[in-house]
XYZ file of N, CA and C in Angstrom:
771
model
N 112.573 73.852 117.528
C 112.839 75.237 117.122
C 111.696 76.115 117.597
N 112.049 77.150 118.375
C 111.015 78.011 118.951
C 110.477 78.972 117.906
N 109.151 79.109 117.862
C 108.536 80.108 117.008
C 107.194 80.502 117.610
N 106.629 81.586 117.173
C 105.349 82.013 117.699
C 104.282 80.997 117.343
N 103.398 80.718 118.304
C 102.252 79.875 118.005
C 101.199 80.713 117.301
N 100.170 80.020 116.776
C 99.105 80.753 116.095
C 98.427 81.727 117.048
N 98.232 81.266 118.322
C 97.573 82.143 119.288
C 98.427 83.362 119.604
N 99.740 83.154 119.668
C 100.628 84.282 119.937
C 100.621 85.265 118.776
N 100.604 84.723 117.555
C 100.566 85.595 116.377
C 99.260 86.368 116.326
N 98.144 85.692 116.664
C 96.850 86.371 116.683
C 96.847 87.471 117.749
N 97.482 87.182 118.900
C 97.561 88.186 119.959
C 98.351 89.400 119.502
N 99.416 89.148 118.744
C 100.234 90.244 118.246
C 99.432 91.125 117.290
N 98.651 90.483 116.418
C 97.819 91.246 115.493
C 96.779 92.079 116.246
N 96.111 91.447 117.220
C 95.101 92.156 117.995
C 95.718 93.320 118.764
N 96.933 93.076 119.304
C 97.624 94.134 120.046
C 97.932 95.320 119.136
N 98.375 95.012 117.912
C 98.704 96.074 116.970
C 97.485 96.891 116.601
N 96.369 96.209 116.356
C 95.130 96.906 116.017
C 94.667 97.764 117.185
N 94.766 97.201 118.387
C 94.338 97.939 119.574
C 95.168 99.196 119.771
N 96.484 99.074 119.567
C 97.354 100.235 119.721
C 97.029 101.303 118.681
N 96.710 100.851 117.467
C 96.370 101.825 116.425
C 95.102 102.591 116.786
N 94.108 101.862 117.317
C 92.869 102.513 117.700
C 93.096 103.469 118.865
N 93.968 103.055 119.799
C 94.276 103.924 120.930
C 94.950 105.195 120.453
N 95.885 105.035 119.491
C 96.591 106.200 118.954
C 95.625 107.149 118.266
N 94.619 106.536 117.570
C 93.664 107.371 116.857
C 92.756 108.136 117.822
N 92.628 107.625 119.082
C 91.753 108.269 120.052
C 92.477 109.316 120.886
N 93.752 109.556 120.579
C 94.469 110.603 121.299
C 93.783 111.939 121.030
N 93.944 112.880 121.974
C 93.306 114.197 121.792
C 93.634 114.790 120.422
N 92.644 115.438 119.832
C 92.841 116.046 118.522
C 93.983 117.055 118.562
N 94.147 117.738 119.696
C 95.234 118.706 119.819
C 96.594 118.032 119.679
N 96.723 116.802 120.217
C 97.973 116.052 120.084
C 98.227 115.671 118.632
N 97.166 115.251 117.949
C 97.320 114.843 116.551
C 97.711 116.024 115.669
N 97.079 117.168 115.920
C 97.411 118.376 115.151
C 98.840 118.817 115.454
N 99.204 118.783 116.731
C 100.546 119.165 117.163
C 101.583 118.262 116.494
N 101.321 116.951 116.483
C 102.260 116.005 115.893
C 102.415 116.242 114.398
N 101.311 116.494 113.707
C 101.365 116.752 112.269
C 102.168 118.021 111.984
N 101.902 119.075 112.740
C 102.628 120.324 112.563
C 104.110 120.137 112.860
N 104.414 119.383 113.920
C 105.801 119.156 114.312
C 106.550 118.344 113.251
N 105.863 117.372 112.662
C 106.478 116.571 111.600
C 106.816 117.440 110.392
N 105.869 118.297 110.003
C 106.124 119.201 108.872
C 107.269 120.159 109.186
N 107.269 120.702 110.402
C 108.304 121.652 110.791
C 109.672 120.998 110.848
N 109.728 119.756 111.320
C 111.016 119.083 111.480
C 111.714 118.837 110.141
N 110.911 118.675 109.078
C 111.504 118.435 107.756
C 111.588 119.700 106.903
N 111.094 120.816 107.427
C 111.109 122.056 106.652
C 112.521 122.545 106.289
N 113.565 122.288 107.110
C 114.905 122.696 106.682
C 115.325 122.098 105.349
N 114.899 120.855 105.084
C 115.232 120.240 103.796
C 114.486 120.919 102.655
N 113.244 121.306 102.914
C 112.471 122.021 101.895
C 113.137 123.357 101.580
N 113.579 124.040 102.623
C 114.256 125.324 102.424
C 115.554 125.151 101.644
N 116.265 124.057 101.904
C 117.539 123.828 101.206
C 117.339 123.619 99.712
N 116.155 123.151 99.332
C 115.858 122.945 97.914
C 115.232 124.185 97.268
N 114.522 124.984 98.071
C 113.741 126.085 97.504
C 114.457 127.431 97.512
N 115.317 127.670 98.494
C 115.967 128.985 98.639
C 117.394 128.907 98.106
N 117.739 129.821 97.232
C 119.041 129.784 96.571
C 120.123 130.579 97.299
N 119.715 131.574 98.084
C 120.692 132.363 98.827
C 121.189 131.550 100.016
N 122.476 131.181 100.060
C 122.989 130.293 101.108
C 122.738 130.807 102.522
N 123.066 132.078 102.765
C 122.925 132.607 104.113
C 121.472 132.668 104.558
N 120.593 133.119 103.670
C 119.172 133.196 103.993
C 118.591 131.807 104.230
N 118.968 130.873 103.360
C 118.450 129.513 103.479
C 118.891 128.864 104.781
N 120.193 128.935 105.077
C 120.723 128.288 106.271
C 120.207 128.936 107.547
N 120.050 130.244 107.535
C 119.501 130.926 108.712
C 118.062 130.497 108.961
N 117.264 130.438 107.881
C 115.883 129.984 108.014
C 115.804 128.532 108.458
N 116.690 127.688 107.901
C 116.700 126.268 108.254
C 117.103 126.072 109.713
N 118.093 126.830 110.163
C 118.518 126.735 111.557
C 117.399 127.190 112.497
N 116.685 128.252 112.101
C 115.564 128.726 112.908
C 114.455 127.687 112.989
N 114.178 127.023 111.858
C 113.157 125.976 111.835
C 113.586 124.787 112.688
N 114.874 124.421 112.616
C 115.391 123.304 113.404
C 115.316 123.601 114.896
N 115.637 124.857 115.271
C 115.558 125.253 116.677
C 114.113 125.251 117.162
N 113.208 125.753 116.332
C 111.779 125.764 116.688
C 111.261 124.341 116.864
N 111.653 123.450 115.940
C 111.235 122.059 116.017
C 111.765 121.392 117.286
N 113.015 121.689 117.623
C 113.635 121.127 118.825
C 112.871 121.558 120.075
N 112.545 122.833 120.173
C 111.835 123.360 121.342
C 110.402 122.835 121.426
N 109.714 122.828 120.292
C 108.328 122.344 120.276
C 108.256 120.845 120.556
N 109.278 120.118 120.117
C 109.340 118.694 120.420
C 109.455 118.474 121.926
N 110.201 119.373 122.605
C 110.295 119.301 124.054
C 108.956 119.570 124.724
N 108.199 120.519 124.181
C 106.868 120.805 124.718
C 105.944 119.614 124.495
N 106.043 119.000 123.309
C 105.228 117.821 122.996
C 105.530 116.690 123.977
N 106.788 116.556 124.346
C 107.203 115.558 125.338
C 106.594 115.876 126.705
N 106.601 117.148 127.072
C 106.080 117.557 128.375
C 104.584 117.299 128.509
N 103.839 117.421 127.423
C 102.388 117.217 127.489
C 102.000 115.765 127.221
N 103.002 114.888 127.109
C 102.727 113.468 126.955
C 102.518 112.993 125.538
N 102.910 113.795 124.562
C 102.714 113.400 123.170
C 103.742 112.404 122.668
N 104.902 112.351 123.332
C 105.958 111.410 122.962
C 106.692 110.978 124.221
N 107.337 109.836 124.177
C 107.979 109.286 125.370
C 109.434 109.706 125.534
N 110.026 110.275 124.505
C 111.449 110.577 124.581
C 111.763 111.933 123.958
N 112.669 112.643 124.583
C 113.181 113.924 124.097
C 114.492 114.200 124.791
N 115.491 114.760 124.118
C 115.478 115.102 122.680
C 115.704 113.876 121.812
N 115.199 113.925 120.612
C 115.379 112.843 119.663
C 116.674 113.047 118.864
N 117.216 111.936 118.404
C 118.485 111.972 117.678
C 118.404 112.892 116.466
N 117.302 112.805 115.705
C 117.203 113.617 114.494
C 117.018 115.098 114.823
N 116.358 115.412 115.946
C 116.241 116.809 116.362
C 117.629 117.395 116.629
N 118.440 116.620 117.327
C 119.804 117.052 117.628
C 120.613 117.194 116.343
N 120.432 116.240 115.432
C 121.190 116.259 114.177
C 120.818 117.471 113.327
N 119.513 117.738 113.173
C 119.068 118.908 112.407
C 119.616 120.194 113.013
N 119.467 120.321 114.339
C 119.876 121.544 115.012
C 121.380 121.765 114.915
N 122.167 120.716 115.178
C 123.621 120.865 115.143
C 124.130 121.092 113.725
N 123.590 120.338 112.762
C 124.047 120.462 111.374
C 123.769 121.857 110.815
N 122.513 122.296 110.911
C 122.164 123.600 110.344
C 122.696 124.749 111.201
N 122.859 124.520 112.499
C 123.449 125.543 113.347
C 124.902 125.817 112.978
N 125.670 124.751 112.808
C 127.085 124.895 112.430
C 127.217 125.512 111.042
N 126.395 125.039 110.105
C 126.459 125.573 108.740
C 126.076 127.053 108.692
N 125.115 127.442 109.525
C 124.720 128.850 109.555
C 125.849 129.732 110.094
N 126.508 129.272 111.132
C 127.646 130.019 111.688
C 128.753 130.164 110.642
N 129.038 129.071 109.928
C 130.063 129.125 108.880
C 129.648 130.073 107.756
N 128.365 130.035 107.400
C 127.891 130.880 106.301
C 128.053 132.360 106.602
N 127.910 132.733 107.874
C 127.992 134.156 108.232
C 129.401 134.600 108.636
N 130.302 133.635 108.829
C 131.671 134.003 109.219
C 132.669 133.867 108.069
N 132.391 132.980 107.126
C 133.284 132.797 105.988
C 132.986 133.831 104.896
N 133.964 134.123 104.055
C 133.725 135.032 102.928
C 132.633 134.497 102.004
N 131.938 135.413 101.339
C 130.823 135.033 100.462
C 131.287 134.064 99.369
N 132.448 134.322 98.779
C 132.951 133.453 97.708
C 133.186 132.031 98.221
N 133.694 131.927 99.436
C 133.934 130.600 100.028
C 132.623 129.867 100.260
N 131.643 130.605 100.770
C 130.321 130.013 101.006
C 129.716 129.530 99.690
N 129.846 130.324 98.630
C 129.305 129.935 97.322
C 129.978 128.669 96.794
N 131.264 128.502 97.091
C 131.982 127.304 96.641
C 131.599 126.062 97.451
N 131.217 126.292 98.707
C 130.828 125.176 99.568
C 129.373 124.771 99.335
N 128.545 125.727 98.908
C 127.104 125.497 98.797
C 126.729 124.272 97.946
N 127.442 123.987 96.829
C 127.086 122.787 96.062
C 127.208 121.489 96.851
N 127.952 121.538 97.980
C 128.137 120.347 98.809
C 127.228 120.362 100.034
N 126.200 121.204 100.000
C 125.326 121.357 101.162
C 124.738 120.025 101.617
N 124.215 119.237 100.672
C 123.586 117.958 101.033
C 124.591 116.964 101.599
N 125.855 117.128 101.250
C 126.883 116.252 101.832
C 126.945 116.492 103.333
N 126.925 117.774 103.724
C 126.973 118.115 105.137
C 125.684 117.699 105.853
N 124.551 117.892 105.171
C 123.265 117.576 105.798
C 123.130 116.073 106.037
N 123.201 115.300 104.969
C 122.955 113.868 105.104
C 124.154 113.123 105.684
N 125.359 113.655 105.420
C 126.516 113.104 106.103
C 126.418 113.347 107.597
N 125.879 114.531 107.974
C 125.664 114.826 109.388
C 124.639 113.894 110.010
N 123.572 113.596 109.266
C 122.578 112.639 109.771
C 123.218 111.275 110.026
N 123.961 110.797 109.036
C 124.609 109.487 109.161
C 125.589 109.470 110.324
N 126.361 110.559 110.463
C 127.339 110.642 111.545
C 126.651 110.639 112.906
N 125.548 111.374 113.028
C 124.822 111.423 114.299
C 124.235 110.071 114.658
N 123.620 109.406 113.677
C 123.039 108.081 113.914
C 124.132 107.088 114.308
N 125.249 107.121 113.583
C 126.351 106.208 113.875
C 126.972 106.469 115.233
N 127.146 107.748 115.591
C 127.750 108.099 116.878
C 126.842 107.695 118.041
N 125.539 107.941 117.904
C 124.598 107.573 118.961
C 124.588 106.061 119.175
N 124.688 105.324 118.086
C 124.664 103.866 118.142
C 125.971 103.324 118.718
N 127.102 103.831 118.234
C 128.402 103.307 118.644
C 128.800 103.770 120.046
N 128.541 105.032 120.355
C 129.021 105.601 121.617
C 128.031 105.458 122.772
N 126.748 105.524 122.471
C 125.748 105.509 123.537
C 124.820 104.293 123.474
N 125.106 103.361 122.551
C 124.286 102.155 122.406
C 122.811 102.510 122.212
N 122.574 103.577 121.458
C 121.215 104.049 121.220
C 120.887 103.972 119.732
N 120.249 102.883 119.302
C 119.851 102.784 117.895
C 118.826 103.855 117.555
N 119.036 104.499 116.443
C 118.170 105.611 116.017
C 116.694 105.241 116.034
N 116.338 104.066 115.533
C 114.929 103.716 115.361
C 114.256 103.350 116.678
N 115.033 103.132 117.718
C 114.455 102.792 119.018
C 113.574 103.918 119.539
N 114.008 105.167 119.314
C 113.230 106.302 119.788
C 111.883 106.386 119.092
N 111.831 105.963 117.851
C 110.560 105.941 117.122
C 109.642 104.863 117.700
N 110.198 103.673 117.941
C 109.397 102.551 118.428
C 108.864 102.786 119.833
N 109.560 103.575 120.637
C 109.138 103.822 122.014
C 107.737 104.412 122.101
N 107.321 105.129 121.079
C 105.994 105.741 121.092
C 104.895 104.753 120.712
N 105.271 103.528 120.339
C 104.271 102.580 119.852
C 104.243 101.269 120.639
N 105.251 101.033 121.466
C 105.279 99.805 122.248
C 105.602 100.134 123.701
N 105.281 99.192 124.595
C 105.598 99.369 126.009
C 107.069 99.038 126.248
N 107.534 99.309 127.462
C 108.925 99.040 127.793
C 109.239 97.548 127.702
N 108.324 96.710 128.144
C 108.575 95.266 128.082
C 108.542 94.772 126.635
N 107.647 95.323 125.827
C 107.576 94.937 124.416
C 108.810 95.393 123.646
N 109.406 96.489 124.093
C 110.605 97.004 123.423
C 111.737 95.979 123.441
N 111.786 95.145 124.458
C 112.861 94.154 124.574
C 112.560 92.855 123.829
N 111.377 92.749 123.235
C 111.037 91.517 122.505
C 111.911 91.387 121.259
N 112.352 90.174 120.931
C 113.217 89.972 119.754
C 112.662 90.545 118.456
N 111.351 90.501 118.278
C 110.768 91.027 117.037
C 110.945 92.542 116.952
N 110.781 93.231 118.090
C 110.949 94.681 118.110
C 112.427 95.043 117.988
N 113.293 94.314 118.683
C 114.727 94.572 118.597
C 115.252 94.339 117.182
N 114.730 93.324 116.521
C 115.121 93.053 115.127
C 114.680 94.200 114.220
N 113.468 94.681 114.444
C 112.938 95.795 113.654
C 113.775 97.053 113.857
N 114.122 97.322 115.097
C 114.960 98.488 115.409
C 116.307 98.372 114.715
N 116.908 97.193 114.790
C 118.222 96.976 114.181
C 118.183 97.199 112.675
N 117.236 96.577 112.000
C 117.192 96.647 110.541
C 116.877 98.061 110.046
N 115.971 98.747 110.720
C 115.627 100.101 110.289
C 116.748 101.091 110.592
N 117.428 100.909 111.707
C 118.574 101.768 112.008
C 119.671 101.574 110.973
N 119.943 100.323 110.617
C 120.936 100.032 109.576
C 120.527 100.668 108.257
N 119.238 100.568 107.933
C 118.751 101.111 106.668
C 118.976 102.621 106.602
N 118.607 103.340 107.658
C 118.766 104.792 107.642
C 120.237 105.193 107.654
N 121.065 104.447 108.361
C 122.490 104.760 108.394
C 123.110 104.609 107.009
N 122.820 103.499 106.351
C 123.338 103.258 105.002
C 122.715 104.227 104.010
N 121.397 104.462 104.136
C 120.699 105.343 103.206
C 121.209 106.770 103.240
N 121.367 107.312 104.436
C 121.873 108.689 104.544
C 123.321 108.778 104.051
N 124.086 107.720 104.273
C 125.464 107.709 103.768
C 125.481 107.724 102.244
N 124.621 106.922 101.628
C 124.532 106.900 100.167
C 124.076 108.251 99.623
N 123.137 108.885 100.311
C 122.675 110.204 99.880
C 123.818 111.215 99.922
N 124.651 111.130 100.956
C 125.801 112.037 101.067
C 126.806 111.781 99.953
N 126.997 110.509 99.602
C 127.931 110.166 98.523
C 127.436 110.712 97.184
N 126.139 110.517 96.907
C 125.560 111.040 95.666
C 125.670 112.563 95.630
N 125.411 113.206 96.760
C 125.518 114.667 96.836
C 126.958 115.119 96.602
N 127.923 114.335 97.084
C 129.336 114.676 96.876
C 129.706 114.609 95.397
N 129.172 113.595 94.713
C 129.417 113.471 93.269
C 128.808 114.655 92.536
N 127.574 114.993 92.903
C 126.875 116.119 92.271
C 127.629 117.428 92.512
N 128.081 117.632 93.739
C 128.801 118.853 94.070
C 130.141 118.957 93.358
N 130.847 117.834 93.282
C 132.146 117.817 92.610
C 132.007 118.137 91.125
N 130.998 117.542 90.502
C 130.757 117.822 89.087
C 130.419 119.293 88.866
N 129.696 119.879 89.828
C 129.296 121.284 89.688
C 130.483 122.235 89.809
N 131.319 122.031 90.823
C 132.427 122.965 91.042
C 133.540 122.799 90.004
N 133.605 121.633 89.366
C 134.627 121.424 88.330
C 134.120 121.780 86.946
N 132.846 122.206 86.861
C 132.287 122.605 85.579
C 131.918 121.460 84.663
N 131.822 120.259 85.224
C 131.492 119.087 84.414
C 130.041 118.639 84.573
N 129.264 119.415 85.276
C 127.871 119.052 85.499
C 126.968 119.736 84.473
N 125.870 119.114 84.177
C 124.834 119.731 83.339
C 123.570 119.836 84.177
N 122.665 120.685 83.768
C 121.437 120.856 84.539
C 120.648 119.556 84.617
N 120.625 118.811 83.498
C 119.901 117.532 83.471
C 120.528 116.529 84.419
N 121.857 116.407 84.378
C 122.549 115.465 85.258
C 122.381 115.852 86.718
N 122.437 117.148 86.982
C 122.264 117.618 88.359
C 120.897 117.226 88.904
N 119.864 117.400 88.064
C 118.504 117.054 88.488
C 118.359 115.547 88.672
N 118.946 114.782 87.759
C 118.880 113.312 87.865
C 119.511 112.837 89.171
N 120.680 113.369 89.475
C 121.355 112.984 90.720
C 120.572 113.435 91.948
N 119.957 114.604 91.864
C 119.161 115.112 92.975
C 117.926 114.242 93.201
N 117.277 113.848 92.097
C 116.109 112.968 92.204
C 116.513 111.616 92.778
N 117.645 111.088 92.320
C 118.137 109.817 92.841
C 118.415 109.918 94.337
N 119.029 111.013 94.714
C 119.371 111.243 96.128
C 118.122 111.240 97.002
N 117.133 112.040 96.620
C 115.939 112.154 97.454
C 114.994 110.960 97.286
N 115.164 110.200 96.220
C 114.391 108.962 96.072
C 114.772 107.975 97.170
N 116.043 107.981 97.540
C 116.494 107.101 98.626
C 115.772 107.470 99.914
N 115.637 108.764 100.182
C 114.918 109.210 101.367
C 113.460 108.771 101.318
N 112.821 108.934 100.158
C 111.434 108.515 100.017
C 111.253 107.018 100.216
N 112.182 106.241 99.677
C 112.112 104.785 99.820
C 112.266 104.384 101.285
N 113.216 105.003 101.974
C 113.424 104.677 103.387
C 112.191 105.002 104.220
N 111.581 106.160 103.966
C 110.397 106.545 104.711
C 109.229 105.601 104.439
N 109.101 105.172 103.188
C 108.023 104.253 102.824
C 108.209 102.906 103.508
N 109.421 102.418 103.509
C 109.709 101.135 104.151
C 109.450 101.216 105.653
N 109.980 102.271 106.290
C 109.890 102.382 107.747
C 108.467 102.621 108.238
N 107.690 103.403 107.495
C 106.365 103.790 107.976
C 105.222 102.928 107.449
N 105.461 102.156 106.393
C 104.375 101.386 105.791
C 104.749 99.929 105.523
N 105.771 99.700 104.678
C 106.073 98.334 104.257
C 106.550 97.445 105.402
N 107.470 97.949 106.215
C 107.982 97.105 107.293
C 106.926 96.822 108.366
N 106.110 97.808 108.782
C 105.033 97.486 109.719
C 104.079 96.425 109.185
N 103.787 96.481 107.873
C 102.942 95.443 107.277
C 103.633 94.087 107.351
N 104.923 94.077 107.077
C 105.700 92.832 107.135
C 105.724 92.274 108.554
N 105.809 93.148 109.552
C 105.846 92.700 110.943
C 104.586 91.944 111.336
N 103.475 92.278 110.714
C 102.214 91.633 111.041
C 102.006 90.308 110.314
N 102.939 89.938 109.458
C 102.782 88.715 108.664
C 103.275 87.479 109.417
N 102.719 86.330 109.058
C 103.161 85.072 109.652
C 104.607 84.765 109.267
N 105.011 85.179 108.080
C 106.386 84.963 107.631
C 107.382 85.639 108.561
N 107.066 86.866 108.952
C 107.960 87.591 109.860
C 108.008 86.902 111.226
N 106.854 86.525 111.750
C 106.812 85.893 113.067
C 107.562 84.566 113.080
N 107.447 83.804 111.995
C 108.173 82.535 111.912
C 109.675 82.787 111.835
N 110.057 83.814 111.075
C 111.479 84.145 110.957
C 112.072 84.517 112.314
N 111.311 85.297 113.092
C 111.786 85.688 114.418
C 111.942 84.463 115.312
N 110.955 83.581 115.273
C 111.025 82.379 116.088
C 112.186 81.481 115.711
N 112.464 81.380 114.405
C 113.565 80.538 113.939
C 114.930 81.161 114.211
N 115.001 82.490 114.113
C 116.293 83.179 114.243
C 116.658 83.468 115.696
N 115.632 83.668 116.532
C 115.897 84.025 117.929
C 115.146 83.094 118.888
N 115.342 81.778 118.786
C 114.581 80.868 119.654
C 114.878 81.052 121.137
N 116.154 81.207 121.482
C 116.518 81.365 122.895
C 116.034 82.697 123.442
N 116.169 83.764 122.616
C 115.738 85.089 123.059
C 114.226 85.140 123.259
N 113.492 84.473 122.336
C 112.024 84.435 122.467
C 111.616 83.695 123.735
N 112.290 82.565 123.984
C 111.978 81.771 125.178
C 112.276 82.567 126.446
N 113.384 83.281 126.447
C 113.747 84.076 127.623
C 112.747 85.203 127.850
N 112.322 85.848 126.764
C 111.362 86.945 126.891
C 110.030 86.426 127.399
N 109.593 85.292 126.877
C 108.315 84.719 127.297
C 108.353 84.280 128.750
N 109.520 83.772 129.195
C 109.663 83.369 130.596
C 109.615 84.583 131.519
N 110.154 85.698 131.034
C 110.168 86.919 131.842
C 108.827 87.643 131.823
N 108.018 87.365 130.781
C 106.723 88.042 130.636
C 105.631 87.009 130.332
N 105.401 86.088 131.245
C 104.472 84.976 130.954
C 103.016 85.403 130.768
N 102.642 86.544 131.320
C 101.252 86.982 131.238
C 100.976 87.918 130.058
N 102.018 88.244 129.320
C 101.841 89.164 128.193
C 101.177 88.449 127.016
N 100.405 89.226 126.209
C 99.701 88.649 125.061
C 100.643 88.006 124.038
N 101.876 88.498 123.986
C 102.806 87.972 122.996
C 103.457 86.655 123.434
N 103.311 86.302 124.700
C 103.920 85.069 125.201
C 103.137 83.864 124.709
N 103.858 82.772 124.470
C 103.209 81.546 124.017
C 102.418 80.950 125.176
N 101.322 80.331 124.831
C 100.514 79.659 125.847
C 101.005 78.232 126.016
């Protein structure tokens, strides 16, 4: 049964540390740009929670999504990221763009009736975009994230492909669940069966899923990837794929000696 040797596992750890140090040595302007872009990319969600006027909120959110999309392209041009446009940039822009057009073309009363279902459109749109990109273009959502941290040859390694698969599945299911919870909350509101306490509980539950997904993707899963348990699991689950990758990349640090 093929699995990573101790030397291969040590090489993987050293490679990860080296990449982290390299990332930390990127120009300060890139780091500031990335931090600002991250905040801007999620600002439409903040606006959806903070602004009560539907038209004002959606217009501001669409403007933020468009700004994030354009600045992300500039970040790509200066070498800050390897891929553009990103799936989530497209999803934010299309979702809030369509909702803004509807908000300004539909009657005010209709918009007010639809507003309780706003998160259904937002997170349902995220899930739909991720699913469509995966099913139609064979582009797993999480692959674009990993591209900024691994080389092209490392991207094809079974451990990275497994990570991409599991995280893409997690976000697809998570955003779908968030949309379902939002649909329940919206239905209770428009039928007059909701209470302020229940609405807040459902809202907290909804956004807790987002927080959990972000924690897993950005912290817990990377820690798990560096563990011997993960490396053994990859070797046991993908013995042929590991052997093929090592044969194709015999000089790489991740290849068995």
